[in-house]
Amino acid sequence: MRTSSRFIFLRTPMTSEVIDRRARTFDSDDQPNTASSKEHPMTDHVTIARHYIELWNERTTSRRRELLSQNWTADASYVDPLMKGDGQDGIDALISGVQQRFPDFKFKLLGEPNGYGDHLRFSWGLGPDGADSPIKGTDFAVLKDGRIRSITGFLDQVPAGA
């Protein structure tokens, strides 16, 4: 190997295997994770975002709890500039509070959700059916095994007094 002050030059040629090689992940003991991708559920970011919106619009407590159980981890968390919820009970309580404050409003997806790996970003609107949403935001999710582990929300548009 020949070195210079700025670069290290390798005597072996670079091959396409460098590009094709799959990223290695490590477990909590810093050991290489050898699990195949078939052992992990495929993350469908659009479906996860739609289930998220469905949850916020669900008015029946038992159904909302079912959706939380199916789509969120037990230790999930939610935070935005106005509220915070920890665990499925805390998240259910804050959703119920938003529904009580805005009884005639519904959430809807704005644009196309996108993400990579265990990260998801999507925008939403909150307002009356058939009208432009006066409240808009963008949420960032961290996923675990295809379920929401945490949401960090940003409020992009909030009218005075909302």
Coordinates of N, CA and C in Angstrom, one line a residue:
M1 N 0.8 -1.2 0.0 CA 0.0 0.0 0.0 C 0.9 1.2 0.0
R2 N 0.6 2.2 -0.9 CA 1.3 3.4 -1.0 C 0.4 4.5 -0.4
T3 N 1.0 5.4 0.4 CA 0.2 6.5 1.0 C 0.7 7.8 0.6
S4 N -0.1 8.8 0.6 CA 0.3 10.1 0.4 C -0.3 10.9 1.6
S5 N -0.1 12.2 1.7 CA -0.6 13.0 2.8 C -2.2 13.0 2.8
R6 N -2.8 12.8 1.6 CA -4.3 12.9 1.6 C -5.0 11.6 1.3
F7 N -4.3 10.7 0.6 CA -5.0 9.5 0.1 C -4.3 8.2 0.4
I8 N -5.0 7.1 0.5 CA -4.4 5.8 0.7 C -4.8 5.1 -0.6
F9 N -3.8 4.5 -1.3 CA -4.0 3.8 -2.5 C -3.9 2.3 -2.3
L10 N -4.8 1.6 -2.7 CA -4.8 0.1 -2.5 C -4.2 -0.5 -3.7
R11 N -3.4 -1.6 -3.6 CA -2.8 -2.3 -4.7 C -3.8 -3.2 -5.4
T12 N -4.9 -3.6 -4.7 CA -5.9 -4.5 -5.3 C -6.9 -3.7 -6.1
P13 N -7.3 -4.2 -7.2 CA -8.3 -3.5 -8.0 C -9.7 -3.5 -7.3
M14 N -10.4 -2.4 -7.6 CA -11.8 -2.3 -7.1 C -12.7 -3.1 -8.0
T15 N -13.7 -3.8 -7.5 CA -14.6 -4.6 -8.3 C -16.0 -4.2 -8.0
S16 N -16.9 -4.7 -8.9 CA -18.3 -4.4 -8.7 C -18.9 -5.0 -7.4
E17 N -18.1 -6.0 -6.8 CA -18.6 -6.5 -5.5 C -18.7 -5.5 -4.4
V18 N -17.9 -4.5 -4.5 CA -18.0 -3.4 -3.5 C -19.4 -2.7 -3.6
I19 N -19.9 -2.5 -4.8 CA -21.2 -1.8 -5.0 C -22.3 -2.8 -4.6
D20 N -22.2 -4.1 -5.0 CA -23.2 -5.0 -4.9 C -23.3 -5.6 -3.4
R21 N -22.3 -5.4 -2.6 CA -22.3 -6.0 -1.3 C -23.5 -5.4 -0.5
R22 N -24.2 -6.2 0.2 CA -25.3 -5.8 1.1 C -24.8 -5.1 2.3
A23 N -25.4 -4.1 2.8 CA -25.0 -3.4 4.0 C -25.1 -4.4 5.2
R24 N -24.1 -4.4 6.0 CA -24.0 -5.2 7.2 C -24.7 -4.5 8.4
T25 N -25.5 -5.2 9.1 CA -26.0 -4.6 10.3 C -25.5 -5.4 11.5
F26 N -25.6 -4.8 12.7 CA -25.0 -5.4 13.9 C -26.1 -5.5 14.9
D27 N -26.1 -6.6 15.7 CA -27.0 -6.7 16.8 C -26.6 -5.9 18.0
S28 N -27.3 -5.9 19.1 CA -27.0 -5.1 20.3 C -25.6 -5.5 20.9
D29 N -25.1 -6.7 20.6 CA -23.7 -7.0 21.1 C -22.6 -6.7 20.1
D30 N -22.9 -5.9 19.1 CA -22.0 -5.6 18.1 C -21.5 -6.8 17.3
Q31 N -22.3 -7.8 17.2 CA -22.0 -8.9 16.3 C -22.8 -8.8 15.0
P32 N -22.1 -9.2 13.9 CA -22.8 -9.1 12.6 C -24.2 -9.8 12.6
N33 N -25.2 -9.2 12.1 CA -26.5 -9.7 12.0 C -26.6 -10.5 10.8
T34 N -26.8 -11.8 10.9 CA -26.9 -12.7 9.7 C -28.3 -13.0 9.3
A35 N -29.3 -12.4 9.9 CA -30.7 -12.7 9.5 C -30.9 -12.3 8.0
S36 N -31.6 -13.1 7.3 CA -31.9 -12.7 5.9 C -33.0 -11.7 5.9
S37 N -33.1 -11.0 4.8 CA -34.2 -10.0 4.6 C -35.6 -10.7 4.6
K38 N -35.7 -12.0 4.4 CA -36.9 -12.7 4.4 C -37.5 -12.8 5.8
E39 N -36.6 -12.7 6.8 CA -37.1 -12.8 8.2 C -37.7 -11.5 8.7
H40 N -37.6 -10.4 8.0 CA -38.1 -9.1 8.4 C -39.2 -8.7 7.5
P41 N -40.3 -8.2 8.1 CA -41.4 -7.8 7.2 C -41.0 -6.6 6.3
M42 N -41.6 -6.7 5.1 CA -41.3 -5.6 4.1 C -42.1 -4.3 4.7
T43 N -41.4 -3.2 4.6 CA -42.0 -2.0 5.1 C -42.7 -1.3 3.9
D44 N -44.0 -1.2 4.0 CA -44.7 -0.5 2.9 C -45.1 0.9 3.5
H45 N -44.3 1.9 3.2 CA -44.5 3.2 3.8 C -45.8 3.8 3.6
V46 N -46.4 3.6 2.4 CA -47.7 4.2 2.1 C -48.8 3.6 2.9
T47 N -48.7 2.3 3.1 CA -49.7 1.6 3.9 C -49.6 2.0 5.4
I48 N -48.4 2.1 5.9 CA -48.2 2.6 7.3 C -48.8 4.0 7.5
A49 N -48.5 4.9 6.5 CA -49.1 6.2 6.7 C -50.6 6.2 6.6
R50 N -51.2 5.4 5.7 CA -52.6 5.3 5.7 C -53.2 4.8 6.9
H51 N -52.6 3.8 7.5 CA -53.1 3.3 8.8 C -53.0 4.3 9.9
Y52 N -51.9 5.1 9.9 CA -51.8 6.2 10.8 C -52.9 7.2 10.7
I53 N -53.3 7.6 9.5 CA -54.4 8.5 9.3 C -55.7 7.9 9.8
E54 N -55.9 6.6 9.4 CA -57.1 5.9 9.8 C -57.2 5.9 11.4
L55 N -56.1 5.7 12.1 CA -56.1 5.7 13.5 C -56.6 7.1 14.0
W56 N -56.1 8.2 13.5 CA -56.5 9.5 14.0 C -57.9 9.8 13.7
N57 N -58.5 9.2 12.7 CA -59.9 9.4 12.3 C -60.9 8.5 13.0
E58 N -60.4 7.4 13.7 CA -61.2 6.4 14.3 C -61.8 7.0 15.6
R59 N -63.2 7.1 15.7 CA -63.9 7.6 16.8 C -64.3 6.5 17.8
T60 N -64.3 5.3 17.5 CA -64.7 4.2 18.4 C -63.4 3.8 19.2
T61 N -63.5 3.9 20.5 CA -62.3 3.7 21.3 C -61.8 2.3 21.1
S62 N -62.6 1.3 21.1 CA -62.1 -0.1 21.0 C -61.4 -0.4 19.7
R63 N -62.0 0.2 18.6 CA -61.3 0.0 17.3 C -60.0 0.8 17.2
R64 N -60.0 2.0 17.8 CA -58.7 2.8 17.9 C -57.7 2.0 18.6
R65 N -58.0 1.4 19.7 CA -57.1 0.6 20.5 C -56.6 -0.6 19.7
E66 N -57.5 -1.2 18.9 CA -57.1 -2.3 18.1 C -56.1 -1.9 17.0
L67 N -56.3 -0.7 16.4 CA -55.4 -0.2 15.4 C -54.0 0.1 16.0
L68 N -54.1 0.7 17.2 CA -52.8 1.0 17.9 C -52.0 -0.3 18.2
S69 N -52.7 -1.3 18.6 CA -52.1 -2.6 18.9 C -51.5 -3.2 17.6
Q70 N -52.2 -3.1 16.5 CA -51.7 -3.7 15.3 C -50.6 -3.0 14.6
N71 N -50.6 -1.6 14.8 CA -49.7 -0.8 13.9 C -48.6 -0.1 14.7
W72 N -48.6 -0.1 16.0 CA -47.6 0.6 16.9 C -47.0 -0.4 17.8
T73 N -45.7 -0.1 18.2 CA -45.1 -1.0 19.2 C -45.7 -0.6 20.6
A74 N -45.5 -1.5 21.5 CA -46.0 -1.3 22.9 C -45.4 -0.1 23.5
D75 N -44.1 0.2 23.2 CA -43.4 1.3 23.8 C -43.3 2.5 22.9
A76 N -44.3 2.6 22.0 CA -44.3 3.7 21.1 C -44.4 5.1 21.8
S77 N -44.0 6.1 21.1 CA -44.1 7.5 21.6 C -44.5 8.4 20.5
Y78 N -45.1 9.5 20.9 CA -45.5 10.6 20.0 C -45.2 11.9 20.6
V79 N -44.6 12.8 19.8 CA -44.3 14.2 20.3 C -44.5 15.2 19.1
D80 N -45.1 16.3 19.4 CA -45.1 17.4 18.5 C -45.0 18.7 19.4
P81 N -45.0 19.9 18.8 CA -44.9 21.1 19.6 C -45.9 21.3 20.7
L82 N -47.1 20.7 20.5 CA -48.2 20.9 21.4 C -48.5 19.8 22.4
M83 N -48.1 18.6 22.1 CA -48.5 17.4 23.0 C -47.5 16.3 22.9
K84 N -47.6 15.4 23.8 CA -46.7 14.3 23.9 C -47.5 13.1 24.5
G85 N -47.2 11.9 23.9 CA -47.9 10.7 24.5 C -46.9 9.5 24.4
D86 N -46.8 8.8 25.5 CA -46.0 7.6 25.6 C -46.8 6.4 25.8
G87 N -46.4 5.3 25.1 CA -47.1 4.0 25.1 C -48.5 4.2 24.4
Q88 N -49.1 3.0 24.2 CA -50.4 3.1 23.5 C -51.5 3.8 24.2
D89 N -51.4 3.7 25.6 CA -52.5 4.4 26.3 C -52.3 5.9 26.2
G90 N -51.1 6.4 26.3 CA -50.8 7.8 26.2 C -51.2 8.4 24.8
I91 N -50.8 7.6 23.7 CA -51.1 8.0 22.4 C -52.7 8.0 22.1
D92 N -53.3 7.0 22.7 CA -54.8 6.9 22.5 C -55.4 8.2 23.2
A93 N -54.9 8.5 24.4 CA -55.5 9.7 25.1 C -55.3 11.0 24.3
L94 N -54.2 11.2 23.7 CA -54.0 12.4 23.0 C -54.8 12.5 21.7
I95 N -55.0 11.3 21.0 CA -55.8 11.3 19.8 C -57.3 11.6 20.2
S96 N -57.7 11.0 21.3 CA -59.1 11.3 21.8 C -59.2 12.8 22.1
G97 N -58.2 13.4 22.7 CA -58.2 14.9 23.0 C -58.4 15.7 21.7
V98 N -57.6 15.4 20.7 CA -57.7 16.1 19.4 C -59.1 16.0 18.8
Q99 N -59.6 14.7 18.9 CA -61.0 14.5 18.3 C -62.0 15.3 19.1
Q100 N -61.9 15.5 20.4 CA -62.8 16.3 21.2 C -62.7 17.8 20.8
R101 N -61.5 18.2 20.6 CA -61.2 19.6 20.3 C -61.7 20.0 18.9
F102 N -61.6 19.1 18.0 CA -62.0 19.3 16.6 C -63.0 18.2 16.1
P103 N -64.2 18.2 16.7 CA -65.2 17.1 16.4 C -65.6 17.0 15.0
D104 N -65.6 18.0 14.2 CA -66.1 18.0 12.8 C -64.9 17.9 11.8
F105 N -63.7 17.7 12.3 CA -62.5 17.7 11.4 C -62.1 16.2 11.2
K106 N -61.4 16.0 10.1 CA -60.8 14.7 9.8 C -59.4 14.9 9.3
F107 N -58.6 13.9 9.5 CA -57.2 13.9 8.9 C -57.2 13.3 7.5
K108 N -56.3 13.8 6.7 CA -56.1 13.2 5.4 C -54.6 13.3 5.0
L109 N -54.2 12.4 4.2 CA -52.8 12.5 3.7 C -52.7 13.6 2.7
L110 N -51.6 14.3 2.7 CA -51.3 15.3 1.7 C -50.0 14.8 0.9
G111 N -50.1 14.6 -0.4 CA -49.0 14.1 -1.1 C -48.7 12.7 -0.9
E112 N -47.6 12.2 -1.3 CA -47.2 10.8 -1.2 C -46.2 10.6 -0.1
P113 N -46.5 9.7 0.8 CA -45.5 9.4 1.9 C -44.2 8.8 1.3
N114 N -43.1 9.0 1.9 CA -41.9 8.4 1.4 C -41.0 8.1 2.6
G115 N -40.1 7.2 2.3 CA -39.1 6.8 3.4 C -38.1 5.8 2.9
Y116 N -37.3 5.4 3.8 CA -36.3 4.4 3.5 C -36.0 3.6 4.8
G117 N -35.8 2.3 4.6 CA -35.6 1.5 5.8 C -36.7 1.7 6.8
D118 N -36.3 2.0 8.0 CA -37.2 2.1 9.2 C -37.5 3.6 9.4
H119 N -37.5 4.4 8.4 CA -37.8 5.8 8.5 C -38.9 6.2 7.5
L120 N -39.8 7.0 7.9 CA -41.0 7.4 7.1 C -41.3 8.9 7.3
R121 N -41.6 9.5 6.2 CA -42.1 11.0 6.3 C -43.3 11.1 5.5
F122 N -44.3 11.8 6.1 CA -45.5 12.1 5.3 C -46.1 13.4 5.9
S123 N -47.0 14.0 5.0 CA -47.7 15.2 5.4 C -49.2 15.0 5.5
W124 N -49.8 15.7 6.3 CA -51.3 15.5 6.5 C -52.0 16.9 6.7
G125 N -53.3 16.8 6.5 CA -54.1 18.0 6.7 C -55.2 17.6 7.7
L126 N -55.7 18.6 8.5 CA -56.8 18.4 9.4 C -57.8 19.5 9.1
G127 N -59.0 19.0 8.8 CA -60.1 20.0 8.5 C -61.4 19.3 8.2
P128 N -62.4 20.1 7.8 CA -63.7 19.6 7.5 C -63.6 18.8 6.2
D129 N -64.5 17.8 6.0 CA -64.5 17.1 4.7 C -64.9 18.0 3.6
G130 N -64.2 17.8 2.5 CA -64.5 18.6 1.3 C -64.0 20.0 1.2
A131 N -63.1 20.4 2.2 CA -62.6 21.7 2.2 C -61.1 21.6 2.4
D132 N -60.4 22.7 2.0 CA -58.9 22.7 2.3 C -58.7 22.7 3.8
S133 N -57.7 21.9 4.2 CA -57.4 21.7 5.6 C -56.7 23.0 6.2
P134 N -57.3 23.6 7.2 CA -56.7 24.8 7.8 C -55.5 24.5 8.6
I135 N -55.4 23.2 9.1 CA -54.2 22.8 9.9 C -53.5 21.7 9.1
K136 N -52.2 21.9 8.9 CA -51.3 21.0 8.2 C -50.0 20.7 8.9
G137 N -49.5 19.5 8.7 CA -48.3 19.1 9.4 C -47.5 18.1 8.6
T138 N -46.4 17.8 9.1 CA -45.5 16.8 8.6 C -45.0 15.9 9.8
D139 N -45.1 14.6 9.6 CA -44.7 13.7 10.7 C -43.6 12.8 10.2
F140 N -42.6 12.5 11.1 CA -41.5 11.6 10.8 C -41.7 10.4 11.8
A141 N -41.7 9.3 11.2 CA -41.8 8.0 12.0 C -40.5 7.2 12.0
V142 N -40.3 6.6 13.1 CA -39.3 5.6 13.2 C -40.0 4.3 13.4
L143 N -39.7 3.3 12.6 CA -40.4 2.0 12.6 C -39.6 0.9 13.2
K144 N -40.2 -0.1 13.7 CA -39.6 -1.3 14.2 C -40.4 -2.5 13.7
D145 N -39.8 -3.4 12.9 CA -40.5 -4.5 12.4 C -41.8 -4.2 11.7
G146 N -41.8 -3.1 11.0 CA -43.0 -2.7 10.2 C -44.0 -1.9 11.0
R147 N -43.8 -1.7 12.3 CA -44.7 -1.0 13.1 C -44.1 0.4 13.6
I148 N -45.0 1.3 13.9 CA -44.5 2.6 14.4 C -44.0 2.5 15.8
R149 N -42.7 3.0 15.9 CA -42.1 3.0 17.2 C -42.1 4.5 17.8
S150 N -42.0 5.4 16.9 CA -42.1 6.8 17.4 C -42.5 7.7 16.2
I151 N -43.2 8.8 16.6 CA -43.6 9.9 15.7 C -43.1 11.2 16.3
T152 N -42.4 12.0 15.4 CA -42.1 13.3 15.7 C -42.8 14.2 14.7
G153 N -43.8 15.0 15.2 CA -44.6 15.8 14.4 C -44.2 17.3 14.3
F154 N -44.4 17.9 13.2 CA -44.2 19.3 13.0 C -45.5 19.9 12.5
L155 N -45.8 21.1 13.0 CA -47.0 21.8 12.5 C -46.6 22.8 11.5
D156 N -47.0 22.6 10.3 CA -46.6 23.4 9.2 C -47.5 24.6 9.0
Q157 N -48.8 24.5 9.4 CA -49.8 25.6 9.2 C -50.8 25.4 10.3
V158 N -50.9 26.4 11.2 CA -51.9 26.4 12.2 C -52.6 27.8 12.3
P159 N -53.9 27.9 12.0 CA -54.5 29.3 12.1 C -54.5 29.8 13.6
A160 N -54.5 31.1 13.7 CA -54.6 31.7 15.0 C -55.9 31.1 15.7
G161 N -55.7 30.8 17.0 CA -56.9 30.3 17.8 C -57.2 28.8 17.7
A162 N -56.4 28.1 16.8 CA -56.7 26.7 16.7 C -56.2 25.9 17.8

